[in-house]
Short mmCIF file of C-alpha atoms in Angstrom, two decimals:
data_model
loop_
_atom_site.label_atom_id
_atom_site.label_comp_id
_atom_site.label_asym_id
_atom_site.label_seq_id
_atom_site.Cartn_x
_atom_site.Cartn_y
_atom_site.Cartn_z
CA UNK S 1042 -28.13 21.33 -58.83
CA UNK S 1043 -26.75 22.64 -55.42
CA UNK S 1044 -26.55 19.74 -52.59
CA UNK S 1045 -25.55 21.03 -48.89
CA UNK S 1046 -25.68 19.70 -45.53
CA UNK S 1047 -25.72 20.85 -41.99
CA UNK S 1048 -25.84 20.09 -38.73
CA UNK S 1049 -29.57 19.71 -36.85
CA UNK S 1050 -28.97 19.11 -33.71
CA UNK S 1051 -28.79 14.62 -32.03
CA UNK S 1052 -30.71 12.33 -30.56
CA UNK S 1053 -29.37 10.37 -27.60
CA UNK S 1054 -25.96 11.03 -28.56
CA UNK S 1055 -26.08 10.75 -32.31
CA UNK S 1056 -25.76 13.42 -34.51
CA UNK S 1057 -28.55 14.66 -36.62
CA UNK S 1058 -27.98 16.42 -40.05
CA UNK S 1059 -29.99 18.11 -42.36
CA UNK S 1060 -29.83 17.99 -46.38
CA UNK S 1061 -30.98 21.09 -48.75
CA UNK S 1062 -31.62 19.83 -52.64
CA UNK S 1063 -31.98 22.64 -54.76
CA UNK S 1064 -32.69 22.38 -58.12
CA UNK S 1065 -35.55 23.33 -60.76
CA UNK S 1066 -36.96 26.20 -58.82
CA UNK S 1067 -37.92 23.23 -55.98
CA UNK S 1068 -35.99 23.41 -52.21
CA UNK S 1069 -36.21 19.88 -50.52
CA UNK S 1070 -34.93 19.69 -47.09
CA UNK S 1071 -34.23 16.37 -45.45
CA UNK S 1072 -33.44 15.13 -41.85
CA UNK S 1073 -31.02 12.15 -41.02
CA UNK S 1074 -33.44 11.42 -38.20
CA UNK S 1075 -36.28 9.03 -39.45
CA UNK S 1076 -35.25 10.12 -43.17
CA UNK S 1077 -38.07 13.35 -42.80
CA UNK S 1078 -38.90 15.32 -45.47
CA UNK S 1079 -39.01 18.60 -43.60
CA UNK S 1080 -39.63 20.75 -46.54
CA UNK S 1081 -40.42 21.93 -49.75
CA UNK S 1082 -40.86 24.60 -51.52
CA UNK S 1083 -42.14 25.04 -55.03
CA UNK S 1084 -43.76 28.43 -56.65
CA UNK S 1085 -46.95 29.49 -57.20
CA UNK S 1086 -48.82 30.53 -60.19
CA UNK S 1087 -47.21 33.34 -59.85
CA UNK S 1088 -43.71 32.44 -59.35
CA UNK S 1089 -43.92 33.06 -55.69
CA UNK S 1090 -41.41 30.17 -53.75
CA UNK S 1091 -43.33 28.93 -50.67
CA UNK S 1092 -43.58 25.66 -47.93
CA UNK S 1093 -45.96 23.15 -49.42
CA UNK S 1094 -45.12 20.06 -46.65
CA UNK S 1095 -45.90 20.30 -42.79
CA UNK S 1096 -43.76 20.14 -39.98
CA UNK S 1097 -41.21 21.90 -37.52
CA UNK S 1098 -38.45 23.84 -37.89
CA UNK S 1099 -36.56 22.63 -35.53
CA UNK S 1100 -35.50 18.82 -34.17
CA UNK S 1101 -37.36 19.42 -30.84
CA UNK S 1102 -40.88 19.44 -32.49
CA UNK S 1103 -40.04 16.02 -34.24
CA UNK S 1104 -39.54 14.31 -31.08
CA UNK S 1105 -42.11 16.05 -28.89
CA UNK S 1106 -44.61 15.06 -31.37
CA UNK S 1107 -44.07 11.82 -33.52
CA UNK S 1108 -47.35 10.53 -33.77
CA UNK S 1109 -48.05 12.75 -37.09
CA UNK S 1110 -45.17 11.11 -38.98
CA UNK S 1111 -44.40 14.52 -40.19
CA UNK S 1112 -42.68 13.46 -43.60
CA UNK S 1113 -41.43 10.54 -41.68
CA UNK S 1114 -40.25 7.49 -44.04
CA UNK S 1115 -42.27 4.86 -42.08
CA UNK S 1116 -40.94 1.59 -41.85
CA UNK S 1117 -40.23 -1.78 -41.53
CA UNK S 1118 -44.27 -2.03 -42.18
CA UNK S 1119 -45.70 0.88 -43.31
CA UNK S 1120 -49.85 0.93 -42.29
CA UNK S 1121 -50.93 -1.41 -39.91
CA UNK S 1122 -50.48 -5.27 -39.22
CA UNK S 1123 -53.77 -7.12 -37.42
CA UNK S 1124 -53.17 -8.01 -33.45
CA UNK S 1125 -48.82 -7.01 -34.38
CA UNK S 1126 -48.72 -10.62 -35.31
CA UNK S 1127 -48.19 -12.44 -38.32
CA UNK S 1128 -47.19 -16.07 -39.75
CA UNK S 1129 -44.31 -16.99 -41.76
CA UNK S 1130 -43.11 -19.99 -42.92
CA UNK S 1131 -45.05 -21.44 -40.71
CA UNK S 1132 -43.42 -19.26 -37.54
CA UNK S 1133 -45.59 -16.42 -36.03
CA UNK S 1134 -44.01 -12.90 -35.45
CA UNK S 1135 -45.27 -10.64 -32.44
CA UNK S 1136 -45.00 -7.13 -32.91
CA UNK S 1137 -45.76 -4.40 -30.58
CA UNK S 1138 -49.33 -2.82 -30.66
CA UNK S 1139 -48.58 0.56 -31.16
CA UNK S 1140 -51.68 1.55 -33.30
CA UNK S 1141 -54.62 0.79 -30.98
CA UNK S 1142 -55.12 -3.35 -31.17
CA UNK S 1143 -52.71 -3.17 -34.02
CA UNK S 1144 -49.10 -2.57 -35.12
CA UNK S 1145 -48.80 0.35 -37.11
CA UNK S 1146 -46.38 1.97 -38.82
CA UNK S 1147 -43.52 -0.22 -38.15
CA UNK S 1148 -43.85 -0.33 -33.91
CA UNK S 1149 -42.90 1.79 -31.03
CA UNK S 1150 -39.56 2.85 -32.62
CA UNK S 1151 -39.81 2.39 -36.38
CA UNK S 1152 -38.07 4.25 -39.05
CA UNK S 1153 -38.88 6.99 -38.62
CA UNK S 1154 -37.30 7.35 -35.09
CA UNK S 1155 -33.92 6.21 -35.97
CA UNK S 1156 -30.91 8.00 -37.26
CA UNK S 1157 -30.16 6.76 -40.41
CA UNK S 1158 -26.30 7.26 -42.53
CA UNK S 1159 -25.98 9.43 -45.01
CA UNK S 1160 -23.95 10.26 -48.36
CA UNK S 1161 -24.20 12.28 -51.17
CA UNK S 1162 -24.95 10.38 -54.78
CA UNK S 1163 -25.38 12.18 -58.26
CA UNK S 1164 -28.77 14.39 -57.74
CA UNK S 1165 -29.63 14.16 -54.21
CA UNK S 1166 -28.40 11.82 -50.85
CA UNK S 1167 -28.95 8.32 -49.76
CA UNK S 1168 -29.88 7.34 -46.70
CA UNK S 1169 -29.42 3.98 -45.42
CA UNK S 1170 -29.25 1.97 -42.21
CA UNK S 1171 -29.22 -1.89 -41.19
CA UNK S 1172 -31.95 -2.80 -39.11
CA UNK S 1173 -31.30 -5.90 -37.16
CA UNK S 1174 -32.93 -9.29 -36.70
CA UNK S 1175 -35.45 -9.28 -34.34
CA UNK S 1176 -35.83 -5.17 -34.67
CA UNK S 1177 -39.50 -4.41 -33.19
CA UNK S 1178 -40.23 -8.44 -33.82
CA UNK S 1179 -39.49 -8.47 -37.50
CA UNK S 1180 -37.47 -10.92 -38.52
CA UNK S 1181 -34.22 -10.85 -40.59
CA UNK S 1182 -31.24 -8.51 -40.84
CA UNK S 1183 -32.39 -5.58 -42.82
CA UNK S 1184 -30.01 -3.42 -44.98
CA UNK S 1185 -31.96 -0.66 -46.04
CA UNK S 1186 -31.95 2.50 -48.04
CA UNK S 1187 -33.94 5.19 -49.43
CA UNK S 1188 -32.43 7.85 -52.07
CA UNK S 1189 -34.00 11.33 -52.44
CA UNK S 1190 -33.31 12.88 -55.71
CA UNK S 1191 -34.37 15.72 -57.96
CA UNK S 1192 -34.81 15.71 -61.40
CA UNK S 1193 -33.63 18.06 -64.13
CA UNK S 1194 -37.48 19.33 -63.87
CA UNK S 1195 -37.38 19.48 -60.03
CA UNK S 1196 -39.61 16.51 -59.62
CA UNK S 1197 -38.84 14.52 -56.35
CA UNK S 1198 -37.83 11.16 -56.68
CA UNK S 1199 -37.78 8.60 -53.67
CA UNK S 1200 -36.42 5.09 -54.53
CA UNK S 1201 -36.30 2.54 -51.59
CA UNK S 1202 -34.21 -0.95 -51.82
CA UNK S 1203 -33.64 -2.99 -49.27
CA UNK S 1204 -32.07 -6.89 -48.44
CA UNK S 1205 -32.88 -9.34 -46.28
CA UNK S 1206 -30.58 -12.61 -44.70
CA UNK S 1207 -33.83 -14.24 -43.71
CA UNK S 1208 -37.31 -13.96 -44.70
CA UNK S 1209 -39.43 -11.17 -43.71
CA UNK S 1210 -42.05 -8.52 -44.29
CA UNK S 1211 -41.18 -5.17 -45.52
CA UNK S 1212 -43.31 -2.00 -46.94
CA UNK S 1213 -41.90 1.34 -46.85
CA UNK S 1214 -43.66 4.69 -47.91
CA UNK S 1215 -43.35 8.68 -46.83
CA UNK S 1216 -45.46 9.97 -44.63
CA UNK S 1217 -45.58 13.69 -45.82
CA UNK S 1218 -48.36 16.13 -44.97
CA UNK S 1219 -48.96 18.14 -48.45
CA UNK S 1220 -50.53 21.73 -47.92
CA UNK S 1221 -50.60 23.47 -50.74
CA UNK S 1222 -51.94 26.44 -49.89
CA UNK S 1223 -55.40 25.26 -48.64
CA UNK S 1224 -58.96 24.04 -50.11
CA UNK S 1225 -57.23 20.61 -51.90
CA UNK S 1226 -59.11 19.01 -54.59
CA UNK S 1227 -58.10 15.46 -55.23
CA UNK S 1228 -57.76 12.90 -57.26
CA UNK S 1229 -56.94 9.28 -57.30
CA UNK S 1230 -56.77 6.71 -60.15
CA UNK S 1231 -58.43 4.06 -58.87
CA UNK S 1232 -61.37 2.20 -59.37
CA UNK S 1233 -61.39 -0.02 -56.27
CA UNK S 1234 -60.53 0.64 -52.85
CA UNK S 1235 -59.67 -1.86 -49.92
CA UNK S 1236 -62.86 -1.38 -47.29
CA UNK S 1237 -62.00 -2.30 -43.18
CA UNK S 1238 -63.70 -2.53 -40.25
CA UNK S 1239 -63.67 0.10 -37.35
CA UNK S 1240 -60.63 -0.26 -36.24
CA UNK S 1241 -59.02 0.42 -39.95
CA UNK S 1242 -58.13 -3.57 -40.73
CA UNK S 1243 -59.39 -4.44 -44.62
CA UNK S 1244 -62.11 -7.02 -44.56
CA UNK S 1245 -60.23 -8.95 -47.83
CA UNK S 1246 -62.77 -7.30 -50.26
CA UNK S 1247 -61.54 -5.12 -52.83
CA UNK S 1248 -64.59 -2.94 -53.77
CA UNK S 1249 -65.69 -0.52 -56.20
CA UNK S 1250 -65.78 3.17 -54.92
CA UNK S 1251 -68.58 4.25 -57.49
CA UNK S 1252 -70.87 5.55 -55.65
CA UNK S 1253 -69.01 5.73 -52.70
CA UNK S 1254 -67.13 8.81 -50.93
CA UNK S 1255 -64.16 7.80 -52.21
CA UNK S 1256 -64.81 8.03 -56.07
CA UNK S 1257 -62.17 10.68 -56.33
CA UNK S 1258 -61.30 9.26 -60.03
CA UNK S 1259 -61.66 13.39 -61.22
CA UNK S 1260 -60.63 16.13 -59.39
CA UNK S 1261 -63.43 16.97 -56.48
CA UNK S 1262 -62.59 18.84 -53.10
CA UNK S 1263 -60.89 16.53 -51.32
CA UNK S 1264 -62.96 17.32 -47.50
CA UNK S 1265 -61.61 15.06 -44.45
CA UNK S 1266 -62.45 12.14 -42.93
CA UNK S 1267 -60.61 9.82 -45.05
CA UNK S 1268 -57.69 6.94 -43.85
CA UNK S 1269 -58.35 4.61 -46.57
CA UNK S 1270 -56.40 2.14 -48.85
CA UNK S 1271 -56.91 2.83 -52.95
CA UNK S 1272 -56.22 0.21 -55.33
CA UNK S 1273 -54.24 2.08 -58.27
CA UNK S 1274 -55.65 1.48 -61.56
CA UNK S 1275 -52.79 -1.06 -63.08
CA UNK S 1276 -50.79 1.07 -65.68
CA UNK S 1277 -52.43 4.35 -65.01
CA UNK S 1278 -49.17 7.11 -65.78
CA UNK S 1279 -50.32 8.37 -62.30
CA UNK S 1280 -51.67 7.22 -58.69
CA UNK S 1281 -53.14 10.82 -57.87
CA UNK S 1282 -52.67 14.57 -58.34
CA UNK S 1283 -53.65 17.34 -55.59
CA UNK S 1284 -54.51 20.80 -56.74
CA UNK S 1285 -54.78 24.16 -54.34
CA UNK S 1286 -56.90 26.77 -56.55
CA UNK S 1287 -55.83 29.25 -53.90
CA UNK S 1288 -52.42 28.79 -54.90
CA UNK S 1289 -52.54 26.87 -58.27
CA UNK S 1290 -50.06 24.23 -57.07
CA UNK S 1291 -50.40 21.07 -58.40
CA UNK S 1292 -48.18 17.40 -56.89
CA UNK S 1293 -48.79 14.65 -59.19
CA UNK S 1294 -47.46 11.46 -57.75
CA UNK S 1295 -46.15 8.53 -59.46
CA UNK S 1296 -45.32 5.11 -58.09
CA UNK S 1297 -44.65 1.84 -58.93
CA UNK S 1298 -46.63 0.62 -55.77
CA UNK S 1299 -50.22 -0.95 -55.71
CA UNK S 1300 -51.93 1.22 -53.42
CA UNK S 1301 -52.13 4.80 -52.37
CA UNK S 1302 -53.33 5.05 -48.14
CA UNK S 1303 -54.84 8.54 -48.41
CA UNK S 1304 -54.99 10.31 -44.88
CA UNK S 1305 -57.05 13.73 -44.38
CA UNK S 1306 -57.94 14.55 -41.11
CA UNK S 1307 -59.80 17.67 -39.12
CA UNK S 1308 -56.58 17.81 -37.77
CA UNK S 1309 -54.11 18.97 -39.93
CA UNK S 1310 -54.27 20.90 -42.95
CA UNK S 1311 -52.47 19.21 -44.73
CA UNK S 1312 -52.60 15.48 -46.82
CA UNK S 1313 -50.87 12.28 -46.20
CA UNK S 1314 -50.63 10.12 -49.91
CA UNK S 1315 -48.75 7.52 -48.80
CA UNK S 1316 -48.01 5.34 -51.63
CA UNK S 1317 -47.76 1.73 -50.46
CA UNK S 1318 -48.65 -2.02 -50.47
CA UNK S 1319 -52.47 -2.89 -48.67
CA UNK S 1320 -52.35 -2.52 -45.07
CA UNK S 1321 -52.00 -6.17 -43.41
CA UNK S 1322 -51.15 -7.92 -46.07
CA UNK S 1323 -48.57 -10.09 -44.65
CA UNK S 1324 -52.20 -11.97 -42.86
CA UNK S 1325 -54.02 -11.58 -46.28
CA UNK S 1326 -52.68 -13.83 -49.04
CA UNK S 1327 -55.21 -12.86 -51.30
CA UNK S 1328 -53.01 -9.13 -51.15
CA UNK S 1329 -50.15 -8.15 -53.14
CA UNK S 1330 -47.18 -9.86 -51.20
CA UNK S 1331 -44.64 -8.14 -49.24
CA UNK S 1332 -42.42 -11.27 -48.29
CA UNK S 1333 -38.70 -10.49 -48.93
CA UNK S 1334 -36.84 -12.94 -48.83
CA UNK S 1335 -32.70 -13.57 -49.01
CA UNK S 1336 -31.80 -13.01 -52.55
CA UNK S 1337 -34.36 -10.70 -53.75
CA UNK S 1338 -34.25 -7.06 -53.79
CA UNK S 1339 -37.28 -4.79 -52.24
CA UNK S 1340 -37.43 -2.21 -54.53
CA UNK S 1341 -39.92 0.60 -54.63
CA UNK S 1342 -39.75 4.00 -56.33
CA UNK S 1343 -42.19 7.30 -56.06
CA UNK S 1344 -42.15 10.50 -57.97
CA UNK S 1345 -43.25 14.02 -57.23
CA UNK S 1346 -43.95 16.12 -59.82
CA UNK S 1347 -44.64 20.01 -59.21
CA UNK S 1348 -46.36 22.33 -61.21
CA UNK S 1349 -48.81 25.24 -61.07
CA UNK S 1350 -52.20 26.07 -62.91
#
């Protein structure tokens, strides 16, 4: 295991670094700004190392273009919130409306536009930050962290926790790009998915997707076109696995969250699987909760496991 970290240039007077994990044949390269993934490597079928994450390779391109959330860790709400505004306890939260009619992604200066601390733990690095009451209309003091780690087998391991003083909504995820090498096939264990309306709010159903263009339960070309919400199949030993035959790189992902948001878009090459809770849950009790509140623990964990075929 070889850990090492550099300097990668500020942001309004703070000091960015970046972190290189190395172990397993697997290179993972993190920022201190908005805790990006900026790279990593893996082999191909035939042993050859190579990029399998978009983004820039350099601190400029992160700021001059955010919107992607280029391997971003999104936060304090990852996916979007109906209006920005939700009720708690009774008291109702205004957030800004930074996604259209909606707040997405945690507001105008989420996570993944902050600096977070850093320090070096057994594997990989932790980064961690306090975000403070009131922080783009959340509520609560925040004390955050998300630890990036790599197994004896090179898998990626992401592990969020996070504390609260008052109660609050949180749901964190990474917003990584995956191109492995071009033509993706896909596929997602789940059985339902969360349908929404045109301006990508669920309706409250939770449908099947047999018959639908998101049946992805085996492996099919993955095409674009899709920013939907999956409902993992309870149990399953995996949310989804995406497979370049160009390249024969396989990322299986494992999580211990509900849903999987999968993003493919004309755009970009590559694929967002953002592992998460449903998108505006904190106005849909019928949802998986994501109320924290002061002595619990939010605590989330996603693998990434690399192979070839």
């Amino acid at each position: 295991m070889r850990i090492t970290g550099e300097p990668f240039g500020s942001v309004d007077g703070t000091d960015v670094r970046r972190w290189t994990l190395e172990r397993g044949g697997v290179r993972v390269r993190l920022l201190t700004y908005g805790g990006i993934v900026q790279s990593v490597a893996t082999p191909d079928r035939d042993g050859v190392p190579g990029e399998t994450v978009l983004g820039f390779p350099d601190l400029g391109g992160y700021l001059k273009r955010p919107e992607p959330y280029f391997g971003a860790l999104v936060g304090r709400y990852a996916n979007r919130i109906a209006g920005g505004v939700f009720t708690l306890d009774g008291r109702t939260h205004r957030l800004a409306r930074n996604g259209g009619p909606h707040s997405l992604h945690g507001g105008e200066r989420g996570f993944d536009k902050r600096v977070w601390d850093a320090e070096e733990v057994e594997g990989g690095v932790r980064l961690s930050r306090v975000s403070p009451d009131g922080e783009e209309g959340f509520p609560g003091r925040l004390e955050v962290s998300a630890t990036y780690t790599l197994d004896e087998d090179g898998a990626l391991r992401v592990a969020y926790r996070a504390l609260t003083d008052a109660p609050t909504v949180v749901a964190l995820t990474n917003h990584a790009y995956w191109d492995l090498g071009g033509e993706h096939e896909l596929r997602v264990t789940a059985g339902y998915f969360t349908p929404k309306d045109g301006t990508g709010i669920p309706t409250g159903e939770i449908a099947p997707v047999g018959g639908t263009r998101l049946d992805f339960r085996t492996l099919r070309p993955a095409g674009v076109g899709i920013d939907d919400n999956f409902v993992l199949d309870a149990g399953a030993p995996d949310a989804a696995e995406l497979y370049s035959p160009v390249t024969g790189r396989v990322v299986t992902v494992e999580t211990s969250e509900p849903g999987l948001q999968v993003y493919a878009d004309a755009m970009f090459s590559g694929i967002a699987l953002e592992t998460q809770h449903f998108p505006d849950s904190p106005n849909r009790p019928e949802f998986p909760s994501t109320v924290l509140r002061p002595g619990e623990r939010y605590a989330s964990e996603t693998v990434y496991r690399f192979g070839t075929r």
